């Protein structure tokens, strides 16, 4: 296929019009990331799969780290640190090359959210990338800059309006029914400032480990409450038996 194939309003392309992807580099097998970024990426992806049911009226979601976004078979991909896409499903035969990356013509749409984690000044997050994501029609663009490499705020959030991104005054992503917040705490034994998903009330979406701990504490509280109730009943019964014994000693038969 000689001409460039891009996604149109028609959504998914029919099978006979799918572009040839054999020439595309979908992975280079040369990952080079740092430990803080890798752990932050895992926190953002694992949390949703562990504890989020997805947006209302959405049929599934995909959240992934370091996977290429291909808007066209003639364009080089851009690889965000994390992206979230609603109403999509990964193909059953995902090892086939035509399903191994996020091809817009395969999934039928761009992701709703992309997140870039800044660790140096080389990523051009506020230059080239912000323009490319806007051209891709990604709804929300998030920059997490924990060490302030870019000289701005630690968390910068943008929403696509028209053909450009506008800074957001709130941290709630209305269209995906999720928020983002900064959290100081320990994740997998490392204390730091982390970027976390949160719900409409500001409560963080828990990780799998946090959910397990919450369930353990809840079960422990239930056992403690049940034990207190049992002890209270036993104490009341003992008091009643002592009173009955005292009445009998006085020649009064207590009423049963």
JSON list of C-alpha atoms in Angstrom, two decimals:
[
{"chain": "A", "resi": 1, "resn": "UNK", "atom": "CA", "xyz": [0.00, 0.00, 0.00]},
{"chain": "A", "resi": 2, "resn": "UNK", "atom": "CA", "xyz": [1.69, 3.15, -1.18]},
{"chain": "A", "resi": 3, "resn": "UNK", "atom": "CA", "xyz": [-0.29, 5.98, 0.38]},
{"chain": "A", "resi": 4, "resn": "UNK", "atom": "CA", "xyz": [-0.44, 6.80, 4.07]},
{"chain": "A", "resi": 5, "resn": "UNK", "atom": "CA", "xyz": [-3.34, 5.26, 5.98]},
{"chain": "A", "resi": 6, "resn": "UNK", "atom": "CA", "xyz": [-4.76, 7.25, 8.85]},
{"chain": "A", "resi": 7, "resn": "UNK", "atom": "CA", "xyz": [-7.76, 6.83, 11.09]},
{"chain": "A", "resi": 8, "resn": "UNK", "atom": "CA", "xyz": [-10.94, 8.51, 9.91]},
{"chain": "A", "resi": 9, "resn": "UNK", "atom": "CA", "xyz": [-14.31, 9.18, 11.49]},
{"chain": "A", "resi": 10, "resn": "UNK", "atom": "CA", "xyz": [-15.43, 5.81, 10.18]},
{"chain": "A", "resi": 11, "resn": "UNK", "atom": "CA", "xyz": [-13.48, 4.17, 13.03]},
{"chain": "A", "resi": 12, "resn": "UNK", "atom": "CA", "xyz": [-11.98, 0.75, 12.45]},
{"chain": "A", "resi": 13, "resn": "UNK", "atom": "CA", "xyz": [-10.81, 0.00, 8.95]},
{"chain": "A", "resi": 14, "resn": "UNK", "atom": "CA", "xyz": [-12.17, -3.08, 7.17]},
{"chain": "A", "resi": 15, "resn": "UNK", "atom": "CA", "xyz": [-9.78, -6.02, 6.98]},
{"chain": "A", "resi": 16, "resn": "UNK", "atom": "CA", "xyz": [-8.95, -5.53, 3.29]},
{"chain": "A", "resi": 17, "resn": "UNK", "atom": "CA", "xyz": [-7.90, -1.91, 3.87]},
{"chain": "A", "resi": 18, "resn": "UNK", "atom": "CA", "xyz": [-5.60, -2.51, 6.80]},
{"chain": "A", "resi": 19, "resn": "UNK", "atom": "CA", "xyz": [-2.14, -1.09, 6.04]},
{"chain": "A", "resi": 20, "resn": "UNK", "atom": "CA", "xyz": [0.99, -3.16, 5.77]},
{"chain": "A", "resi": 21, "resn": "UNK", "atom": "CA", "xyz": [2.92, -2.96, 9.06]},
{"chain": "A", "resi": 22, "resn": "UNK", "atom": "CA", "xyz": [5.71, -5.38, 8.22]},
{"chain": "A", "resi": 23, "resn": "UNK", "atom": "CA", "xyz": [8.18, -2.51, 7.77]},
{"chain": "A", "resi": 24, "resn": "UNK", "atom": "CA", "xyz": [7.31, -0.77, 11.04]},
{"chain": "A", "resi": 25, "resn": "UNK", "atom": "CA", "xyz": [9.57, -1.05, 14.07]},
{"chain": "A", "resi": 26, "resn": "UNK", "atom": "CA", "xyz": [7.19, -1.82, 16.93]},
{"chain": "A", "resi": 27, "resn": "UNK", "atom": "CA", "xyz": [9.91, -2.58, 19.47]},
{"chain": "A", "resi": 28, "resn": "UNK", "atom": "CA", "xyz": [13.66, -2.03, 19.40]},
{"chain": "A", "resi": 29, "resn": "UNK", "atom": "CA", "xyz": [14.63, -4.34, 22.28]},
{"chain": "A", "resi": 30, "resn": "UNK", "atom": "CA", "xyz": [16.82, -1.58, 23.70]},
{"chain": "A", "resi": 31, "resn": "UNK", "atom": "CA", "xyz": [14.90, -0.25, 26.72]},
{"chain": "A", "resi": 32, "resn": "UNK", "atom": "CA", "xyz": [16.81, 2.28, 28.73]},
{"chain": "A", "resi": 33, "resn": "UNK", "atom": "CA", "xyz": [14.86, 3.79, 31.60]},
{"chain": "A", "resi": 34, "resn": "UNK", "atom": "CA", "xyz": [15.59, 4.69, 35.18]},
{"chain": "A", "resi": 35, "resn": "UNK", "atom": "CA", "xyz": [14.38, 2.98, 38.33]},
{"chain": "A", "resi": 36, "resn": "UNK", "atom": "CA", "xyz": [12.09, 5.79, 39.59]},
{"chain": "A", "resi": 37, "resn": "UNK", "atom": "CA", "xyz": [10.34, 6.13, 36.21]},
{"chain": "A", "resi": 38, "resn": "UNK", "atom": "CA", "xyz": [9.89, 2.37, 35.84]},
{"chain": "A", "resi": 39, "resn": "UNK", "atom": "CA", "xyz": [8.32, 2.08, 39.28]},
{"chain": "A", "resi": 40, "resn": "UNK", "atom": "CA", "xyz": [6.08, 5.10, 38.64]},
{"chain": "A", "resi": 41, "resn": "UNK", "atom": "CA", "xyz": [4.90, 3.58, 35.38]},
{"chain": "A", "resi": 42, "resn": "UNK", "atom": "CA", "xyz": [4.02, 0.34, 37.14]},
{"chain": "A", "resi": 43, "resn": "UNK", "atom": "CA", "xyz": [2.13, 2.20, 39.86]},
{"chain": "A", "resi": 44, "resn": "UNK", "atom": "CA", "xyz": [-0.03, 3.94, 37.26]},
{"chain": "A", "resi": 45, "resn": "UNK", "atom": "CA", "xyz": [-0.78, 0.81, 35.24]},
{"chain": "A", "resi": 46, "resn": "UNK", "atom": "CA", "xyz": [-1.13, -1.83, 37.97]},
{"chain": "A", "resi": 47, "resn": "UNK", "atom": "CA", "xyz": [-3.48, 0.33, 40.04]},
{"chain": "A", "resi": 48, "resn": "UNK", "atom": "CA", "xyz": [-6.15, 0.54, 37.36]},
{"chain": "A", "resi": 49, "resn": "UNK", "atom": "CA", "xyz": [-6.08, -3.15, 36.55]},
{"chain": "A", "resi": 50, "resn": "UNK", "atom": "CA", "xyz": [-6.25, -4.01, 40.26]},
{"chain": "A", "resi": 51, "resn": "UNK", "atom": "CA", "xyz": [-8.90, -1.60, 41.49]},
{"chain": "A", "resi": 52, "resn": "UNK", "atom": "CA", "xyz": [-10.73, 0.28, 38.71]},
{"chain": "A", "resi": 53, "resn": "UNK", "atom": "CA", "xyz": [-13.82, -0.93, 36.90]},
{"chain": "A", "resi": 54, "resn": "UNK", "atom": "CA", "xyz": [-13.47, 1.53, 34.07]},
{"chain": "A", "resi": 55, "resn": "UNK", "atom": "CA", "xyz": [-15.53, 4.56, 33.13]},
{"chain": "A", "resi": 56, "resn": "UNK", "atom": "CA", "xyz": [-19.31, 4.25, 33.08]},
{"chain": "A", "resi": 57, "resn": "UNK", "atom": "CA", "xyz": [-20.71, 3.06, 29.74]},
{"chain": "A", "resi": 58, "resn": "UNK", "atom": "CA", "xyz": [-17.20, 2.16, 28.55]},
{"chain": "A", "resi": 59, "resn": "UNK", "atom": "CA", "xyz": [-16.56, -1.36, 27.31]},
{"chain": "A", "resi": 60, "resn": "UNK", "atom": "CA", "xyz": [-13.15, -2.09, 28.79]},
{"chain": "A", "resi": 61, "resn": "UNK", "atom": "CA", "xyz": [-9.93, -0.10, 28.83]},
{"chain": "A", "resi": 62, "resn": "UNK", "atom": "CA", "xyz": [-6.24, -0.43, 28.10]},
{"chain": "A", "resi": 63, "resn": "UNK", "atom": "CA", "xyz": [-3.50, 1.17, 30.18]},
{"chain": "A", "resi": 64, "resn": "UNK", "atom": "CA", "xyz": [0.09, 0.50, 29.17]},
{"chain": "A", "resi": 65, "resn": "UNK", "atom": "CA", "xyz": [3.65, 1.79, 29.58]},
{"chain": "A", "resi": 66, "resn": "UNK", "atom": "CA", "xyz": [6.31, 2.28, 26.90]},
{"chain": "A", "resi": 67, "resn": "UNK", "atom": "CA", "xyz": [4.12, 1.06, 24.02]},
{"chain": "A", "resi": 68, "resn": "UNK", "atom": "CA", "xyz": [4.30, 2.89, 20.71]},
{"chain": "A", "resi": 69, "resn": "UNK", "atom": "CA", "xyz": [1.40, 4.96, 19.36]},
{"chain": "A", "resi": 70, "resn": "UNK", "atom": "CA", "xyz": [1.10, 4.73, 15.57]},
{"chain": "A", "resi": 71, "resn": "UNK", "atom": "CA", "xyz": [-1.38, 7.25, 14.12]},
{"chain": "A", "resi": 72, "resn": "UNK", "atom": "CA", "xyz": [-0.29, 6.37, 10.56]},
{"chain": "A", "resi": 73, "resn": "UNK", "atom": "CA", "xyz": [1.73, 3.69, 8.86]},
{"chain": "A", "resi": 74, "resn": "UNK", "atom": "CA", "xyz": [3.89, 6.44, 7.33]},
{"chain": "A", "resi": 75, "resn": "UNK", "atom": "CA", "xyz": [4.71, 8.24, 10.59]},
{"chain": "A", "resi": 76, "resn": "UNK", "atom": "CA", "xyz": [7.23, 7.41, 13.23]},
{"chain": "A", "resi": 77, "resn": "UNK", "atom": "CA", "xyz": [5.55, 6.39, 16.46]},
{"chain": "A", "resi": 78, "resn": "UNK", "atom": "CA", "xyz": [5.67, 8.30, 19.69]},
{"chain": "A", "resi": 79, "resn": "UNK", "atom": "CA", "xyz": [6.14, 6.27, 22.87]},
{"chain": "A", "resi": 80, "resn": "UNK", "atom": "CA", "xyz": [4.55, 7.78, 25.99]},
{"chain": "A", "resi": 81, "resn": "UNK", "atom": "CA", "xyz": [5.56, 6.61, 29.43]},
{"chain": "A", "resi": 82, "resn": "UNK", "atom": "CA", "xyz": [1.92, 5.67, 30.13]},
{"chain": "A", "resi": 83, "resn": "UNK", "atom": "CA", "xyz": [-1.32, 5.90, 28.17]},
{"chain": "A", "resi": 84, "resn": "UNK", "atom": "CA", "xyz": [-4.96, 5.10, 28.92]},
{"chain": "A", "resi": 85, "resn": "UNK", "atom": "CA", "xyz": [-7.53, 4.26, 26.27]},
{"chain": "A", "resi": 86, "resn": "UNK", "atom": "CA", "xyz": [-11.22, 3.55, 26.88]},
{"chain": "A", "resi": 87, "resn": "UNK", "atom": "CA", "xyz": [-13.58, 1.30, 24.92]},
{"chain": "A", "resi": 88, "resn": "UNK", "atom": "CA", "xyz": [-10.81, -0.81, 23.43]},
{"chain": "A", "resi": 89, "resn": "UNK", "atom": "CA", "xyz": [-9.74, -4.42, 23.71]},
{"chain": "A", "resi": 90, "resn": "UNK", "atom": "CA", "xyz": [-6.44, -6.08, 22.95]},
{"chain": "A", "resi": 91, "resn": "UNK", "atom": "CA", "xyz": [-6.67, -8.64, 20.15]},
{"chain": "A", "resi": 92, "resn": "UNK", "atom": "CA", "xyz": [-6.66, -12.32, 21.03]},
{"chain": "A", "resi": 93, "resn": "UNK", "atom": "CA", "xyz": [-3.72, -12.91, 18.70]},
{"chain": "A", "resi": 94, "resn": "UNK", "atom": "CA", "xyz": [-1.72, -10.04, 20.19]},
{"chain": "A", "resi": 95, "resn": "UNK", "atom": "CA", "xyz": [1.62, -11.60, 19.22]},
{"chain": "A", "resi": 96, "resn": "UNK", "atom": "CA", "xyz": [0.88, -10.86, 15.56]},
{"chain": "A", "resi": 97, "resn": "UNK", "atom": "CA", "xyz": [2.77, -7.77, 14.51]},
{"chain": "A", "resi": 98, "resn": "UNK", "atom": "CA", "xyz": [-0.37, -5.97, 13.39]},
{"chain": "A", "resi": 99, "resn": "UNK", "atom": "CA", "xyz": [-1.67, -6.14, 16.96]},
{"chain": "A", "resi": 100, "resn": "UNK", "atom": "CA", "xyz": [1.53, -5.72, 19.01]},
{"chain": "A", "resi": 101, "resn": "UNK", "atom": "CA", "xyz": [1.46, -1.91, 19.26]},
{"chain": "A", "resi": 102, "resn": "UNK", "atom": "CA", "xyz": [-1.22, 0.74, 19.50]},
{"chain": "A", "resi": 103, "resn": "UNK", "atom": "CA", "xyz": [-2.13, 1.22, 15.85]},
{"chain": "A", "resi": 104, "resn": "UNK", "atom": "CA", "xyz": [-4.89, 3.82, 15.61]},
{"chain": "A", "resi": 105, "resn": "UNK", "atom": "CA", "xyz": [-6.53, 2.01, 12.67]},
{"chain": "A", "resi": 106, "resn": "UNK", "atom": "CA", "xyz": [-6.59, -1.20, 14.72]},
{"chain": "A", "resi": 107, "resn": "UNK", "atom": "CA", "xyz": [-8.05, 0.25, 17.92]},
{"chain": "A", "resi": 108, "resn": "UNK", "atom": "CA", "xyz": [-10.21, 2.76, 16.09]},
{"chain": "A", "resi": 109, "resn": "UNK", "atom": "CA", "xyz": [-9.20, 5.82, 18.11]},
{"chain": "A", "resi": 110, "resn": "UNK", "atom": "CA", "xyz": [-6.36, 7.57, 19.93]},
{"chain": "A", "resi": 111, "resn": "UNK", "atom": "CA", "xyz": [-5.93, 7.09, 23.68]},
{"chain": "A", "resi": 112, "resn": "UNK", "atom": "CA", "xyz": [-7.75, 9.52, 25.94]},
{"chain": "A", "resi": 113, "resn": "UNK", "atom": "CA", "xyz": [-4.76, 10.12, 28.23]},
{"chain": "A", "resi": 114, "resn": "UNK", "atom": "CA", "xyz": [-1.00, 10.17, 27.80]},
{"chain": "A", "resi": 115, "resn": "UNK", "atom": "CA", "xyz": [1.42, 10.69, 30.69]},
{"chain": "A", "resi": 116, "resn": "UNK", "atom": "CA", "xyz": [5.06, 11.68, 30.38]},
{"chain": "A", "resi": 117, "resn": "UNK", "atom": "CA", "xyz": [7.39, 11.24, 33.38]},
{"chain": "A", "resi": 118, "resn": "UNK", "atom": "CA", "xyz": [10.25, 13.72, 33.17]},
{"chain": "A", "resi": 119, "resn": "UNK", "atom": "CA", "xyz": [13.71, 12.66, 34.32]},
{"chain": "A", "resi": 120, "resn": "UNK", "atom": "CA", "xyz": [15.87, 14.94, 32.15]},
{"chain": "A", "resi": 121, "resn": "UNK", "atom": "CA", "xyz": [15.64, 17.79, 29.65]},
{"chain": "A", "resi": 122, "resn": "UNK", "atom": "CA", "xyz": [15.95, 15.61, 26.56]},
{"chain": "A", "resi": 123, "resn": "UNK", "atom": "CA", "xyz": [12.34, 14.45, 26.21]},
{"chain": "A", "resi": 124, "resn": "UNK", "atom": "CA", "xyz": [11.02, 17.77, 24.84]},
{"chain": "A", "resi": 125, "resn": "UNK", "atom": "CA", "xyz": [7.74, 17.22, 26.73]},
{"chain": "A", "resi": 126, "resn": "UNK", "atom": "CA", "xyz": [6.63, 20.85, 26.39]},
{"chain": "A", "resi": 127, "resn": "UNK", "atom": "CA", "xyz": [7.83, 21.21, 22.80]},
{"chain": "A", "resi": 128, "resn": "UNK", "atom": "CA", "xyz": [7.67, 18.50, 20.16]},
{"chain": "A", "resi": 129, "resn": "UNK", "atom": "CA", "xyz": [5.64, 16.03, 22.20]},
{"chain": "A", "resi": 130, "resn": "UNK", "atom": "CA", "xyz": [2.86, 18.42, 23.15]},
{"chain": "A", "resi": 131, "resn": "UNK", "atom": "CA", "xyz": [2.43, 19.28, 19.46]},
{"chain": "A", "resi": 132, "resn": "UNK", "atom": "CA", "xyz": [2.45, 15.64, 18.35]},
{"chain": "A", "resi": 133, "resn": "UNK", "atom": "CA", "xyz": [-0.08, 14.52, 20.95]},
{"chain": "A", "resi": 134, "resn": "UNK", "atom": "CA", "xyz": [-2.35, 17.41, 19.94]},
{"chain": "A", "resi": 135, "resn": "UNK", "atom": "CA", "xyz": [-2.12, 16.31, 16.28]},
{"chain": "A", "resi": 136, "resn": "UNK", "atom": "CA", "xyz": [-3.02, 12.78, 17.39]},
{"chain": "A", "resi": 137, "resn": "UNK", "atom": "CA", "xyz": [-6.16, 14.21, 19.09]},
{"chain": "A", "resi": 138, "resn": "UNK", "atom": "CA", "xyz": [-5.23, 12.81, 22.51]},
{"chain": "A", "resi": 139, "resn": "UNK", "atom": "CA", "xyz": [-7.74, 14.35, 24.90]},
{"chain": "A", "resi": 140, "resn": "UNK", "atom": "CA", "xyz": [-5.55, 14.78, 27.99]},
{"chain": "A", "resi": 141, "resn": "UNK", "atom": "CA", "xyz": [-1.80, 15.30, 28.17]},
{"chain": "A", "resi": 142, "resn": "UNK", "atom": "CA", "xyz": [-0.13, 14.96, 31.58]},
{"chain": "A", "resi": 143, "resn": "UNK", "atom": "CA", "xyz": [3.45, 15.91, 32.48]},
{"chain": "A", "resi": 144, "resn": "UNK", "atom": "CA", "xyz": [4.83, 14.62, 35.79]},
{"chain": "A", "resi": 145, "resn": "UNK", "atom": "CA", "xyz": [8.09, 16.38, 36.58]},
{"chain": "A", "resi": 146, "resn": "UNK", "atom": "CA", "xyz": [9.07, 15.22, 40.10]},
{"chain": "A", "resi": 147, "resn": "UNK", "atom": "CA", "xyz": [12.52, 16.87, 40.09]},
{"chain": "A", "resi": 148, "resn": "UNK", "atom": "CA", "xyz": [11.36, 20.00, 38.22]},
{"chain": "A", "resi": 149, "resn": "UNK", "atom": "CA", "xyz": [13.67, 19.43, 35.26]},
{"chain": "A", "resi": 150, "resn": "UNK", "atom": "CA", "xyz": [11.47, 21.68, 33.12]},
{"chain": "A", "resi": 151, "resn": "UNK", "atom": "CA", "xyz": [11.39, 24.49, 35.66]},
{"chain": "A", "resi": 152, "resn": "UNK", "atom": "CA", "xyz": [7.61, 24.43, 36.08]},
{"chain": "A", "resi": 153, "resn": "UNK", "atom": "CA", "xyz": [5.13, 22.69, 38.34]},
{"chain": "A", "resi": 154, "resn": "UNK", "atom": "CA", "xyz": [5.61, 19.07, 39.37]},
{"chain": "A", "resi": 155, "resn": "UNK", "atom": "CA", "xyz": [2.25, 18.17, 37.83]},
{"chain": "A", "resi": 156, "resn": "UNK", "atom": "CA", "xyz": [1.11, 19.84, 34.60]},
{"chain": "A", "resi": 157, "resn": "UNK", "atom": "CA", "xyz": [-2.21, 18.80, 33.08]},
{"chain": "A", "resi": 158, "resn": "UNK", "atom": "CA", "xyz": [-3.57, 19.82, 29.68]},
{"chain": "A", "resi": 159, "resn": "UNK", "atom": "CA", "xyz": [-6.88, 19.30, 27.90]},
{"chain": "A", "resi": 160, "resn": "UNK", "atom": "CA", "xyz": [-7.29, 19.40, 24.14]},
{"chain": "A", "resi": 161, "resn": "UNK", "atom": "CA", "xyz": [-9.52, 22.26, 23.03]},
{"chain": "A", "resi": 162, "resn": "UNK", "atom": "CA", "xyz": [-9.78, 22.64, 19.31]},
{"chain": "A", "resi": 163, "resn": "UNK", "atom": "CA", "xyz": [-6.31, 21.93, 17.94]},
{"chain": "A", "resi": 164, "resn": "UNK", "atom": "CA", "xyz": [-4.22, 22.85, 20.97]},
{"chain": "A", "resi": 165, "resn": "UNK", "atom": "CA", "xyz": [-3.77, 22.00, 24.62]},
{"chain": "A", "resi": 166, "resn": "UNK", "atom": "CA", "xyz": [-5.04, 24.32, 27.33]},
{"chain": "A", "resi": 167, "resn": "UNK", "atom": "CA", "xyz": [-3.69, 24.07, 30.92]},
{"chain": "A", "resi": 168, "resn": "UNK", "atom": "CA", "xyz": [-6.25, 22.55, 33.28]},
{"chain": "A", "resi": 169, "resn": "UNK", "atom": "CA", "xyz": [-7.24, 24.29, 36.50]},
{"chain": "A", "resi": 170, "resn": "UNK", "atom": "CA", "xyz": [-8.55, 21.06, 38.04]},
{"chain": "A", "resi": 171, "resn": "UNK", "atom": "CA", "xyz": [-7.03, 17.60, 38.36]},
{"chain": "A", "resi": 172, "resn": "UNK", "atom": "CA", "xyz": [-10.19, 15.75, 37.32]},
{"chain": "A", "resi": 173, "resn": "UNK", "atom": "CA", "xyz": [-10.34, 14.16, 33.85]},
{"chain": "A", "resi": 174, "resn": "UNK", "atom": "CA", "xyz": [-14.06, 14.37, 33.22]},
{"chain": "A", "resi": 175, "resn": "UNK", "atom": "CA", "xyz": [-14.23, 12.23, 30.10]},
{"chain": "A", "resi": 176, "resn": "UNK", "atom": "CA", "xyz": [-12.43, 9.27, 31.68]},
{"chain": "A", "resi": 177, "resn": "UNK", "atom": "CA", "xyz": [-13.93, 9.71, 35.18]},
{"chain": "A", "resi": 178, "resn": "UNK", "atom": "CA", "xyz": [-10.56, 9.69, 36.88]},
{"chain": "A", "resi": 179, "resn": "UNK", "atom": "CA", "xyz": [-8.41, 12.23, 38.64]},
{"chain": "A", "resi": 180, "resn": "UNK", "atom": "CA", "xyz": [-4.68, 12.55, 39.23]},
{"chain": "A", "resi": 181, "resn": "UNK", "atom": "CA", "xyz": [-3.03, 13.65, 42.44]},
{"chain": "A", "resi": 182, "resn": "UNK", "atom": "CA", "xyz": [0.38, 13.79, 44.09]},
{"chain": "A", "resi": 183, "resn": "UNK", "atom": "CA", "xyz": [0.93, 11.45, 47.02]},
{"chain": "A", "resi": 184, "resn": "UNK", "atom": "CA", "xyz": [3.82, 11.29, 49.43]},
{"chain": "A", "resi": 185, "resn": "UNK", "atom": "CA", "xyz": [4.23, 7.76, 50.68]},
{"chain": "A", "resi": 186, "resn": "UNK", "atom": "CA", "xyz": [5.93, 4.41, 50.23]},
{"chain": "A", "resi": 187, "resn": "UNK", "atom": "CA", "xyz": [5.30, 2.25, 47.17]},
{"chain": "A", "resi": 188, "resn": "UNK", "atom": "CA", "xyz": [7.05, -1.12, 47.05]},
{"chain": "A", "resi": 189, "resn": "UNK", "atom": "CA", "xyz": [9.29, -0.02, 49.88]},
{"chain": "A", "resi": 190, "resn": "UNK", "atom": "CA", "xyz": [10.40, 3.28, 48.31]},
{"chain": "A", "resi": 191, "resn": "UNK", "atom": "CA", "xyz": [9.19, 6.55, 49.87]},
{"chain": "A", "resi": 192, "resn": "UNK", "atom": "CA", "xyz": [8.79, 9.44, 47.44]},
{"chain": "A", "resi": 193, "resn": "UNK", "atom": "CA", "xyz": [6.31, 11.80, 45.79]},
{"chain": "A", "resi": 194, "resn": "UNK", "atom": "CA", "xyz": [4.20, 9.66, 43.46]},
{"chain": "A", "resi": 195, "resn": "UNK", "atom": "CA", "xyz": [1.61, 10.40, 40.79]},
{"chain": "A", "resi": 196, "resn": "UNK", "atom": "CA", "xyz": [-1.59, 8.52, 41.63]},
{"chain": "A", "resi": 197, "resn": "UNK", "atom": "CA", "xyz": [-5.02, 8.02, 40.11]},
{"chain": "A", "resi": 198, "resn": "UNK", "atom": "CA", "xyz": [-7.89, 9.14, 42.32]},
{"chain": "A", "resi": 199, "resn": "UNK", "atom": "CA", "xyz": [-11.70, 9.14, 42.27]},
{"chain": "A", "resi": 200, "resn": "UNK", "atom": "CA", "xyz": [-14.15, 12.04, 42.22]},
{"chain": "A", "resi": 201, "resn": "UNK", "atom": "CA", "xyz": [-13.91, 12.49, 45.99]},
{"chain": "A", "resi": 202, "resn": "UNK", "atom": "CA", "xyz": [-10.12, 12.65, 45.93]},
{"chain": "A", "resi": 203, "resn": "UNK", "atom": "CA", "xyz": [-9.59, 9.14, 47.30]},
{"chain": "A", "resi": 204, "resn": "UNK", "atom": "CA", "xyz": [-6.67, 7.35, 45.68]},
{"chain": "A", "resi": 205, "resn": "UNK", "atom": "CA", "xyz": [-7.35, 4.26, 43.59]},
{"chain": "A", "resi": 206, "resn": "UNK", "atom": "CA", "xyz": [-5.56, 1.55, 45.60]},
{"chain": "A", "resi": 207, "resn": "UNK", "atom": "CA", "xyz": [-2.94, -0.81, 44.31]},
{"chain": "A", "resi": 208, "resn": "UNK", "atom": "CA", "xyz": [-3.50, -4.55, 44.58]},
{"chain": "A", "resi": 209, "resn": "UNK", "atom": "CA", "xyz": [-1.33, -4.68, 47.70]},
{"chain": "A", "resi": 210, "resn": "UNK", "atom": "CA", "xyz": [-3.22, -1.77, 49.25]},
{"chain": "A", "resi": 211, "resn": "UNK", "atom": "CA", "xyz": [-6.55, -3.45, 48.51]},
{"chain": "A", "resi": 212, "resn": "UNK", "atom": "CA", "xyz": [-5.34, -6.66, 50.12]},
{"chain": "A", "resi": 213, "resn": "UNK", "atom": "CA", "xyz": [-4.24, -4.73, 53.20]},
{"chain": "A", "resi": 214, "resn": "UNK", "atom": "CA", "xyz": [-7.56, -2.91, 53.34]},
{"chain": "A", "resi": 215, "resn": "UNK", "atom": "CA", "xyz": [-9.39, -6.24, 53.16]},
{"chain": "A", "resi": 216, "resn": "UNK", "atom": "CA", "xyz": [-7.15, -7.67, 55.88]},
{"chain": "A", "resi": 217, "resn": "UNK", "atom": "CA", "xyz": [-7.82, -4.72, 58.18]},
{"chain": "A", "resi": 218, "resn": "UNK", "atom": "CA", "xyz": [-11.55, -4.89, 57.44]},
{"chain": "A", "resi": 219, "resn": "UNK", "atom": "CA", "xyz": [-11.65, -8.61, 58.25]},
{"chain": "A", "resi": 220, "resn": "UNK", "atom": "CA", "xyz": [-9.64, -7.98, 61.42]},
{"chain": "A", "resi": 221, "resn": "UNK", "atom": "CA", "xyz": [-12.08, -5.27, 62.47]},
{"chain": "A", "resi": 222, "resn": "UNK", "atom": "CA", "xyz": [-15.01, -7.59, 61.81]},
{"chain": "A", "resi": 223, "resn": "UNK", "atom": "CA", "xyz": [-13.41, -10.33, 63.91]},
{"chain": "A", "resi": 224, "resn": "UNK", "atom": "CA", "xyz": [-12.69, -7.84, 66.69]},
{"chain": "A", "resi": 225, "resn": "UNK", "atom": "CA", "xyz": [-16.27, -6.53, 66.61]},
{"chain": "A", "resi": 226, "resn": "UNK", "atom": "CA", "xyz": [-17.67, -10.06, 66.66]},
{"chain": "A", "resi": 227, "resn": "UNK", "atom": "CA", "xyz": [-15.42, -10.95, 69.60]},
{"chain": "A", "resi": 228, "resn": "UNK", "atom": "CA", "xyz": [-16.50, -7.85, 71.50]},
{"chain": "A", "resi": 229, "resn": "UNK", "atom": "CA", "xyz": [-20.16, -8.70, 70.88]},
{"chain": "A", "resi": 230, "resn": "UNK", "atom": "CA", "xyz": [-19.58, -12.28, 72.05]},
{"chain": "A", "resi": 231, "resn": "UNK", "atom": "CA", "xyz": [-17.82, -11.11, 75.19]},
{"chain": "A", "resi": 232, "resn": "UNK", "atom": "CA", "xyz": [-20.57, -8.58, 75.86]},
{"chain": "A", "resi": 233, "resn": "UNK", "atom": "CA", "xyz": [-23.22, -11.32, 75.56]},
{"chain": "A", "resi": 234, "resn": "UNK", "atom": "CA", "xyz": [-21.26, -13.62, 77.86]},
{"chain": "A", "resi": 235, "resn": "UNK", "atom": "CA", "xyz": [-20.88, -10.82, 80.42]},
{"chain": "A", "resi": 236, "resn": "UNK", "atom": "CA", "xyz": [-24.59, -10.06, 80.29]},
{"chain": "A", "resi": 237, "resn": "UNK", "atom": "CA", "xyz": [-25.40, -13.77, 80.74]},
{"chain": "A", "resi": 238, "resn": "UNK", "atom": "CA", "xyz": [-23.03, -14.05, 83.68]},
{"chain": "A", "resi": 239, "resn": "UNK", "atom": "CA", "xyz": [-24.62, -11.00, 85.33]},
{"chain": "A", "resi": 240, "resn": "UNK", "atom": "CA", "xyz": [-28.07, -12.50, 84.81]},
{"chain": "A", "resi": 241, "resn": "UNK", "atom": "CA", "xyz": [-26.96, -15.83, 86.33]},
{"chain": "A", "resi": 242, "resn": "UNK", "atom": "CA", "xyz": [-25.46, -14.07, 89.38]},
{"chain": "A", "resi": 243, "resn": "UNK", "atom": "CA", "xyz": [-28.66, -12.08, 89.88]},
{"chain": "A", "resi": 244, "resn": "UNK", "atom": "CA", "xyz": [-30.74, -15.23, 89.59]},
{"chain": "A", "resi": 245, "resn": "UNK", "atom": "CA", "xyz": [-28.57, -16.97, 92.20]},
{"chain": "A", "resi": 246, "resn": "UNK", "atom": "CA", "xyz": [-28.93, -14.02, 94.56]},
{"chain": "A", "resi": 247, "resn": "UNK", "atom": "CA", "xyz": [-32.75, -14.07, 94.17]},
{"chain": "A", "resi": 248, "resn": "UNK", "atom": "CA", "xyz": [-32.89, -17.79, 94.84]},
{"chain": "A", "resi": 249, "resn": "UNK", "atom": "CA", "xyz": [-30.81, -17.26, 97.99]},
{"chain": "A", "resi": 250, "resn": "UNK", "atom": "CA", "xyz": [-33.52, -14.87, 99.13]},
{"chain": "A", "resi": 251, "resn": "UNK", "atom": "CA", "xyz": [-36.20, -17.42, 98.35]},
{"chain": "A", "resi": 252, "resn": "UNK", "atom": "CA", "xyz": [-37.37, -15.72, 95.22]},
{"chain": "A", "resi": 253, "resn": "UNK", "atom": "CA", "xyz": [-37.58, -17.77, 92.06]},
{"chain": "A", "resi": 254, "resn": "UNK", "atom": "CA", "xyz": [-36.53, -15.55, 89.18]},
{"chain": "A", "resi": 255, "resn": "UNK", "atom": "CA", "xyz": [-38.76, -15.39, 86.14]},
{"chain": "A", "resi": 256, "resn": "UNK", "atom": "CA", "xyz": [-37.32, -17.13, 83.12]}
]
